Short mmCIF file of C-alpha atoms in Angstrom, two decimals:
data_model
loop_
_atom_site.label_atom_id
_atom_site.label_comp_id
_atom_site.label_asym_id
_atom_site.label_seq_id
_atom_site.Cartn_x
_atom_site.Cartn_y
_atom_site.Cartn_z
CA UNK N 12 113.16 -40.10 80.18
CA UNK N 13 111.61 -37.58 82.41
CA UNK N 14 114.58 -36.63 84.07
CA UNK N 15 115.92 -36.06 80.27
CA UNK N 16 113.45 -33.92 79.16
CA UNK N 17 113.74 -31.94 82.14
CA UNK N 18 117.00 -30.99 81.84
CA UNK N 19 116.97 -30.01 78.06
CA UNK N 20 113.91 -27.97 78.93
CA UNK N 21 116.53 -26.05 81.61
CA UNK N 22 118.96 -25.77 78.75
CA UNK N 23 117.00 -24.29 76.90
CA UNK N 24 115.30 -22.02 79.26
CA UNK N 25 119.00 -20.71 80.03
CA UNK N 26 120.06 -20.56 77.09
CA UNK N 27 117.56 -18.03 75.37
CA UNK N 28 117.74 -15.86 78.79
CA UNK N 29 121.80 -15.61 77.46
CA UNK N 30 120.94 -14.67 73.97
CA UNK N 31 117.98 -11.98 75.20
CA UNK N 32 120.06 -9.33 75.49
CA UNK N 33 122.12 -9.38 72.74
CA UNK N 34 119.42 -10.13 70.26
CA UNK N 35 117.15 -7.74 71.18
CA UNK N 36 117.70 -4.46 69.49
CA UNK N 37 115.91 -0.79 69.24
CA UNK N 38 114.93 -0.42 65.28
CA UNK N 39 116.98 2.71 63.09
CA UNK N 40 114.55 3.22 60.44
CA UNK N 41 115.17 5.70 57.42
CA UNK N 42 112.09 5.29 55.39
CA UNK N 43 112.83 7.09 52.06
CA UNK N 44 116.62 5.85 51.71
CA UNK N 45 115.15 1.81 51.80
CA UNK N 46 116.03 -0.22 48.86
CA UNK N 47 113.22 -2.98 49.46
CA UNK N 48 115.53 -5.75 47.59
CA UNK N 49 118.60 -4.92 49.57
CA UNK N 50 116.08 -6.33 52.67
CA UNK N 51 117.30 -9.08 54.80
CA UNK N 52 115.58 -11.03 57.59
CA UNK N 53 117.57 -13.31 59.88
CA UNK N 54 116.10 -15.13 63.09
CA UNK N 55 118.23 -18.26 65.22
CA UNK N 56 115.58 -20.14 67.00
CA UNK N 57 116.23 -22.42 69.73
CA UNK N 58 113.64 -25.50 70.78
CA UNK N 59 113.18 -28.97 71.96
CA UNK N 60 112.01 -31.67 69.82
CA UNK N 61 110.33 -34.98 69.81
CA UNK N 62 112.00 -37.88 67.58
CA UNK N 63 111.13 -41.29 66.09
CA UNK N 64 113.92 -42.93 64.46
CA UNK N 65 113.50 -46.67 62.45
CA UNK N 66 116.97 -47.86 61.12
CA UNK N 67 116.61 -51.38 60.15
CA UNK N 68 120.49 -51.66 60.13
CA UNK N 69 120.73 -51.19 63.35
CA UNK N 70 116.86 -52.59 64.73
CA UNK N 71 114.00 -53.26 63.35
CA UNK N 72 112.26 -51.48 66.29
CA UNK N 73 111.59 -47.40 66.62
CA UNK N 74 113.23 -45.60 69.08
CA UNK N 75 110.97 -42.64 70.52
CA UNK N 76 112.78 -39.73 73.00
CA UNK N 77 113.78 -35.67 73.03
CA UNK N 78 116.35 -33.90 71.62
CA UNK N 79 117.67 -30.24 71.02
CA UNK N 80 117.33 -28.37 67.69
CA UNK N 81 118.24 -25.10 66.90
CA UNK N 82 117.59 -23.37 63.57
CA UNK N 83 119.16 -20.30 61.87
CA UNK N 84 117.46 -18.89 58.60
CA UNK N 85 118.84 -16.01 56.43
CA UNK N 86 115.77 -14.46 54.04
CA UNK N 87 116.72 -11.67 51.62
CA UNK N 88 114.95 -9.97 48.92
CA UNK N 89 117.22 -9.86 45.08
CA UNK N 90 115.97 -7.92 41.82
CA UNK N 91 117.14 -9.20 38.73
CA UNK N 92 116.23 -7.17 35.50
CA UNK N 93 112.65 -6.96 35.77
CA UNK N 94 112.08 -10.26 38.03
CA UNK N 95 111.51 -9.55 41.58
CA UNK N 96 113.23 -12.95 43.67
CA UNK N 97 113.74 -13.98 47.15
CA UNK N 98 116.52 -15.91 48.49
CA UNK N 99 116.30 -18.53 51.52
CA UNK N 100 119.49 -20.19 53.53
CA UNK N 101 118.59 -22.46 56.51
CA UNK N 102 120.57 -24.58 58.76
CA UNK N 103 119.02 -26.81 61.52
CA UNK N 104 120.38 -29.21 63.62
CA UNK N 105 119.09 -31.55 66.18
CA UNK N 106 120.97 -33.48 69.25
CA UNK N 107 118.43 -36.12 70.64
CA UNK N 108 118.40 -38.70 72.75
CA UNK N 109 115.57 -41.59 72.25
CA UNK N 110 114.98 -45.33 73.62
CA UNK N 111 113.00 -48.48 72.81
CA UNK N 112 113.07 -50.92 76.08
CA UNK N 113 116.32 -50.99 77.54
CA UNK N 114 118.28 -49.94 74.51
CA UNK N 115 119.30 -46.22 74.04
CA UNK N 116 119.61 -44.67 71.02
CA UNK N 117 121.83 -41.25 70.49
CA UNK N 118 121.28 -39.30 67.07
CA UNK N 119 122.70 -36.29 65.43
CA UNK N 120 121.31 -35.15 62.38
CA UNK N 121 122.14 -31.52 60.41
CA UNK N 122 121.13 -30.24 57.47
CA UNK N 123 121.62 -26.99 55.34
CA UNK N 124 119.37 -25.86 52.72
CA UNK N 125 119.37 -23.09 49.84
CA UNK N 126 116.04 -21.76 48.29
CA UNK N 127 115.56 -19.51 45.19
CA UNK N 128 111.40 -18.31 44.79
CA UNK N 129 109.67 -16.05 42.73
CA UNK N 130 106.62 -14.20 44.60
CA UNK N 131 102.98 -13.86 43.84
CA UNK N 132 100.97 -11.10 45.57
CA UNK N 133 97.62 -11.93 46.72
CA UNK N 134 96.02 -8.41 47.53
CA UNK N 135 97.84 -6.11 49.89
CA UNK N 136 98.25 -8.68 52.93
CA UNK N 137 99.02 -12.31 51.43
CA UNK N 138 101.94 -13.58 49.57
CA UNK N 139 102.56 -16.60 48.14
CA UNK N 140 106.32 -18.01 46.92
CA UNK N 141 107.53 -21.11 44.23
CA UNK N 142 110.92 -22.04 43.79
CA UNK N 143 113.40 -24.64 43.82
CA UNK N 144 115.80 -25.77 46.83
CA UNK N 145 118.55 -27.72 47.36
CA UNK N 146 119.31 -29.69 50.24
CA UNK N 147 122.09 -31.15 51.69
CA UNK N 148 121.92 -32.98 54.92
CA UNK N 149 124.21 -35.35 57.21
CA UNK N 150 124.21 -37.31 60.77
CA UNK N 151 123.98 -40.32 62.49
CA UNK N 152 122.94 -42.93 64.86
CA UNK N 153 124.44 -44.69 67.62
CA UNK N 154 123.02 -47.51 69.61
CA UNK N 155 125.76 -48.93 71.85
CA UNK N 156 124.62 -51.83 73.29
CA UNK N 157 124.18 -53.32 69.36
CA UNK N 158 126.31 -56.83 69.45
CA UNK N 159 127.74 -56.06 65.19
CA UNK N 160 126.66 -52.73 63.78
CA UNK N 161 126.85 -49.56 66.26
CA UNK N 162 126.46 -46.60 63.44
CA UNK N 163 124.30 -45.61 60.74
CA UNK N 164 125.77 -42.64 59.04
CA UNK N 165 123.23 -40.57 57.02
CA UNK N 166 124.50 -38.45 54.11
CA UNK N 167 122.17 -37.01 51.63
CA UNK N 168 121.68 -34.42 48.64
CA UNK N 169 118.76 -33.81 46.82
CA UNK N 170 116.82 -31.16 44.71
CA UNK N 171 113.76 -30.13 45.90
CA UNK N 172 110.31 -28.25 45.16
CA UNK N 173 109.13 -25.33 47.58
CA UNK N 174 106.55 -23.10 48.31
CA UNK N 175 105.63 -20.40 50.99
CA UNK N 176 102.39 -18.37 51.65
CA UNK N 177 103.16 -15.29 54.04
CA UNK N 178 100.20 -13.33 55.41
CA UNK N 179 100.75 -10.04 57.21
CA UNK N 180 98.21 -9.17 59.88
CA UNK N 181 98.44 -5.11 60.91
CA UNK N 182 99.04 -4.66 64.60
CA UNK N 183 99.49 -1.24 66.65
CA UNK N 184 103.53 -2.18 66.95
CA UNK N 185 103.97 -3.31 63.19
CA UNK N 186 103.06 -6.33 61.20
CA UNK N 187 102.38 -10.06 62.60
CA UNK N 188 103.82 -11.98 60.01
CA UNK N 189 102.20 -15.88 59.54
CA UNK N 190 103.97 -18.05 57.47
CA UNK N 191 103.69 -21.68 56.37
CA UNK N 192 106.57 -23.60 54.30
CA UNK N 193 106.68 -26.83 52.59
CA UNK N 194 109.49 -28.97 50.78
CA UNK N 195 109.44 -31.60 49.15
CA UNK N 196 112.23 -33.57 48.06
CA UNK N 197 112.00 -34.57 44.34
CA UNK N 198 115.38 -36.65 43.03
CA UNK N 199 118.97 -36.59 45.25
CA UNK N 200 121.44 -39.30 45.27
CA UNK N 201 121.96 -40.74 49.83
CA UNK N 202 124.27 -43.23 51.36
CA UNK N 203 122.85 -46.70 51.74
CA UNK N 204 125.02 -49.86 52.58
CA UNK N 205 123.46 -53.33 51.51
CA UNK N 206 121.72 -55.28 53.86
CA UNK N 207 124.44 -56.87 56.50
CA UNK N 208 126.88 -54.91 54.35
CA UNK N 209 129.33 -53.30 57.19
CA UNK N 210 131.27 -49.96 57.50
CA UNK N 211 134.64 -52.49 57.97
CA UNK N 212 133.84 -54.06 54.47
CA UNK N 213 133.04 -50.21 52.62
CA UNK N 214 135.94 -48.75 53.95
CA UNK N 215 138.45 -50.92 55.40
CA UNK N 216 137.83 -53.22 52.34
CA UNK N 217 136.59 -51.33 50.01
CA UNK N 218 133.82 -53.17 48.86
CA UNK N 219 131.50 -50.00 48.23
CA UNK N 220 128.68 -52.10 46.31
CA UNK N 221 125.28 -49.88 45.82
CA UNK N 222 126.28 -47.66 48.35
CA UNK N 223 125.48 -44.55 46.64
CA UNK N 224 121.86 -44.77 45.88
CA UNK N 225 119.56 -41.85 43.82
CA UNK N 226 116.34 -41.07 45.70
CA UNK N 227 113.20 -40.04 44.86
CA UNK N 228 109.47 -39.84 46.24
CA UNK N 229 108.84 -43.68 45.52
CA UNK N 230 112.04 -44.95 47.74
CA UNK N 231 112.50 -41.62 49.61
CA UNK N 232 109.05 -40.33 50.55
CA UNK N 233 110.18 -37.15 52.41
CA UNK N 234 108.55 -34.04 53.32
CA UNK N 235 109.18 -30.80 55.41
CA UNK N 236 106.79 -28.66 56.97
CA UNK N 237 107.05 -25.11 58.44
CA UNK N 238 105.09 -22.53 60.33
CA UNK N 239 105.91 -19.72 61.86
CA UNK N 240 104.74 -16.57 63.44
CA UNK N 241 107.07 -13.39 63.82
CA UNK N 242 105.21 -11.16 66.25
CA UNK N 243 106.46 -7.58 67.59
CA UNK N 244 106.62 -6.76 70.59
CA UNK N 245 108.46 -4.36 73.31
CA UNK N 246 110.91 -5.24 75.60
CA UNK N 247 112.88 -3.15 78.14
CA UNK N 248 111.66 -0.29 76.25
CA UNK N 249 112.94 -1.32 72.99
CA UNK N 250 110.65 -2.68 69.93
CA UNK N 251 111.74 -5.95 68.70
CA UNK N 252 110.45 -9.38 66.72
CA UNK N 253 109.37 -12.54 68.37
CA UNK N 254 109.66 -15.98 66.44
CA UNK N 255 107.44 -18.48 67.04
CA UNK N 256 107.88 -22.09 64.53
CA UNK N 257 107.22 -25.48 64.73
CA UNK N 258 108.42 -27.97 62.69
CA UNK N 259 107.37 -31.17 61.27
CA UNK N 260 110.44 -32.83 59.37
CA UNK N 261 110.29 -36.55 57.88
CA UNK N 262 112.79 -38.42 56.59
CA UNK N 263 112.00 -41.80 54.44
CA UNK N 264 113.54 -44.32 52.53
CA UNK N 265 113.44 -48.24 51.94
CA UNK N 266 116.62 -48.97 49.78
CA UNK N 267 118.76 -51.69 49.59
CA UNK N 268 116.52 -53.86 51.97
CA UNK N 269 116.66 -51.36 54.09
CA UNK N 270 114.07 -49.35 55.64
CA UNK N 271 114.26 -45.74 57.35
CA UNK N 272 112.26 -43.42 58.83
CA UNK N 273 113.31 -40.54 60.75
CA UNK N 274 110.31 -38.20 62.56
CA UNK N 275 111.39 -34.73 63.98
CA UNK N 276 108.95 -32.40 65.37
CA UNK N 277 109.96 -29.48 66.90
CA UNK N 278 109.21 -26.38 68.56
CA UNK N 279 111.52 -23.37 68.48
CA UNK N 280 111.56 -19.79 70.13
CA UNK N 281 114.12 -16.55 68.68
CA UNK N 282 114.14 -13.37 67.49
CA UNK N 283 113.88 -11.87 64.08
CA UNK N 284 116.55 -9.60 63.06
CA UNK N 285 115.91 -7.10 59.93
CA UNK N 286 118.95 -5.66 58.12
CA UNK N 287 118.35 -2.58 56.37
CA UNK N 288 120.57 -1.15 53.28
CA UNK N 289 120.33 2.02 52.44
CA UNK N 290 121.09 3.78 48.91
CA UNK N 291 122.72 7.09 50.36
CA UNK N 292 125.57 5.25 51.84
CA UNK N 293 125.13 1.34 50.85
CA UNK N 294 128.04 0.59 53.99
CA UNK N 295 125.21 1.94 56.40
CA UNK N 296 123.36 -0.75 57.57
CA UNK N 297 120.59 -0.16 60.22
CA UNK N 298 119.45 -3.47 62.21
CA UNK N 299 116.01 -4.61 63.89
#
């Protein structure tokens, strides 16, 4: 497992030494041609995470190991009428590799989500968002030594609540931007084969039974939590953002005799990328 963790930590390292130069980028600011809803904040972090995976289809034990995840987030500022709104798309994915004993476990899991909030300011410095999100979300795990069932495909959908509080903290190279992130799933519909039910019998057979199951917080107690820190700073003589997140992301459900748990915690490192349009010309765009 060492030997594991070792490498993805390499990976990684490499990998964010590739994407330094590209990402990092002097900022073009015209401050009286900014439209503050045409605003848009991008980062792709890249991290390693720590999993814990129960699928009683496949064991009844938890597998615990490492995996990869890398996240990509697209944060934009809208106006509509009077209302002031800000619109969220994420996608994160995570390769991982966990064990219990002797028996290895590979898992995949993605999921993409779309967020619609309406902000609150708190004095000059905090801000705090509500809004509404959907999710959608797929993957799966393998165990190959299992004698009978091998898979467990995961598909889900589900509607949920969100909510953001963003402080800005003043700093001699721009703002230091703290944020913290939580949804909650509230009603969805997942895949779920029956008990000894197998993928043969649902699609070779056709025997789809309860299959299709809705979800909610009493059979699907779910939660994700986010914080992050988005700190400037200069590099190679060039000003540019930092992202710092970690990520605490669990997955629950007991349906259909079976129960599931899936615990993701990960840490991530990127850079923040700000997209300015402005009103003279709106196919200028001037990048962080």
């Amino acid at each position: 497992m060492k030997n594991v963790i070792s490498k993805v930590t390499v990976f990684i390292a490499a990998l964010v030494l590739t994407v330094l130069p590209v990402i990092s980028r002097a900022q073009h600011f015209v401050a009286d041609s900014i439209i503050p809803e045409r605003i848009v904040v991008k980062s792709t972090t890249y991290g390693i995470s720590g999993i814990n995976n129960l699928d009683t289809y496949l064991s009844g034990y938890n597998h615990t190991g490492a995996g990869l995840h890398i996240a990509h987030e697209n944060f934009r500022d809208a106006r509509t009428g009077n209302y002031r709104w800000k619109f969220q798309t994420t996608f994160d994915g995570t390769l991982g590799y966990a064990t219990q004993g002797n028996n290895a476990q590979l898992a995949g899991m993605a999921a993409y989500r779309w967020s619609g909030y309406h902000p609150f300011e708190i004095g000059k410095r905090l801000k705090l968002l509500a809004g509404a999100q959907i999710q959608v979300g797929s993957g799966a795990l393998y165990i190959p030594t299992n004698g009978n069932n091998l898979v467990s495909v995961k598909m889900r959908a589900a509607l949920a609540a969100s909510g953001m509080a963003i402080y800005h903290i003043p700093t001699k190279r721009g703002d230091c931007v703290l944020r913290y992130q939580i949804d909650v799933p509230l009603a969805g519909v997942m895949f779920a084969p029956e008990f000894g039910q197998s993928y043969y019998e649902i699609f070779g057979l056709g025997d789809y039974g309860r299959t299709v199951s809705f979800s909610h917080p009493v059979n699907s107690p779910s939660m994700r939590n986010t914080f992050s820190a988005d700190i400037p700073i200069k590099m190679w003589s060039r000003s540019t953002t930092l992202r710092l997140s970690y990520v605490i992301d669990i997955l629950q459900s007991d349906i259909n005799d079976i129960r599931t748990h899936l615990y993701n915690h990960a840490f991530t490192i990127g850079f923040v990328k700000t997209i300015y349009k402005v009103k003279r010309d709106e196919r200028k765009i001037f990048h962080n």
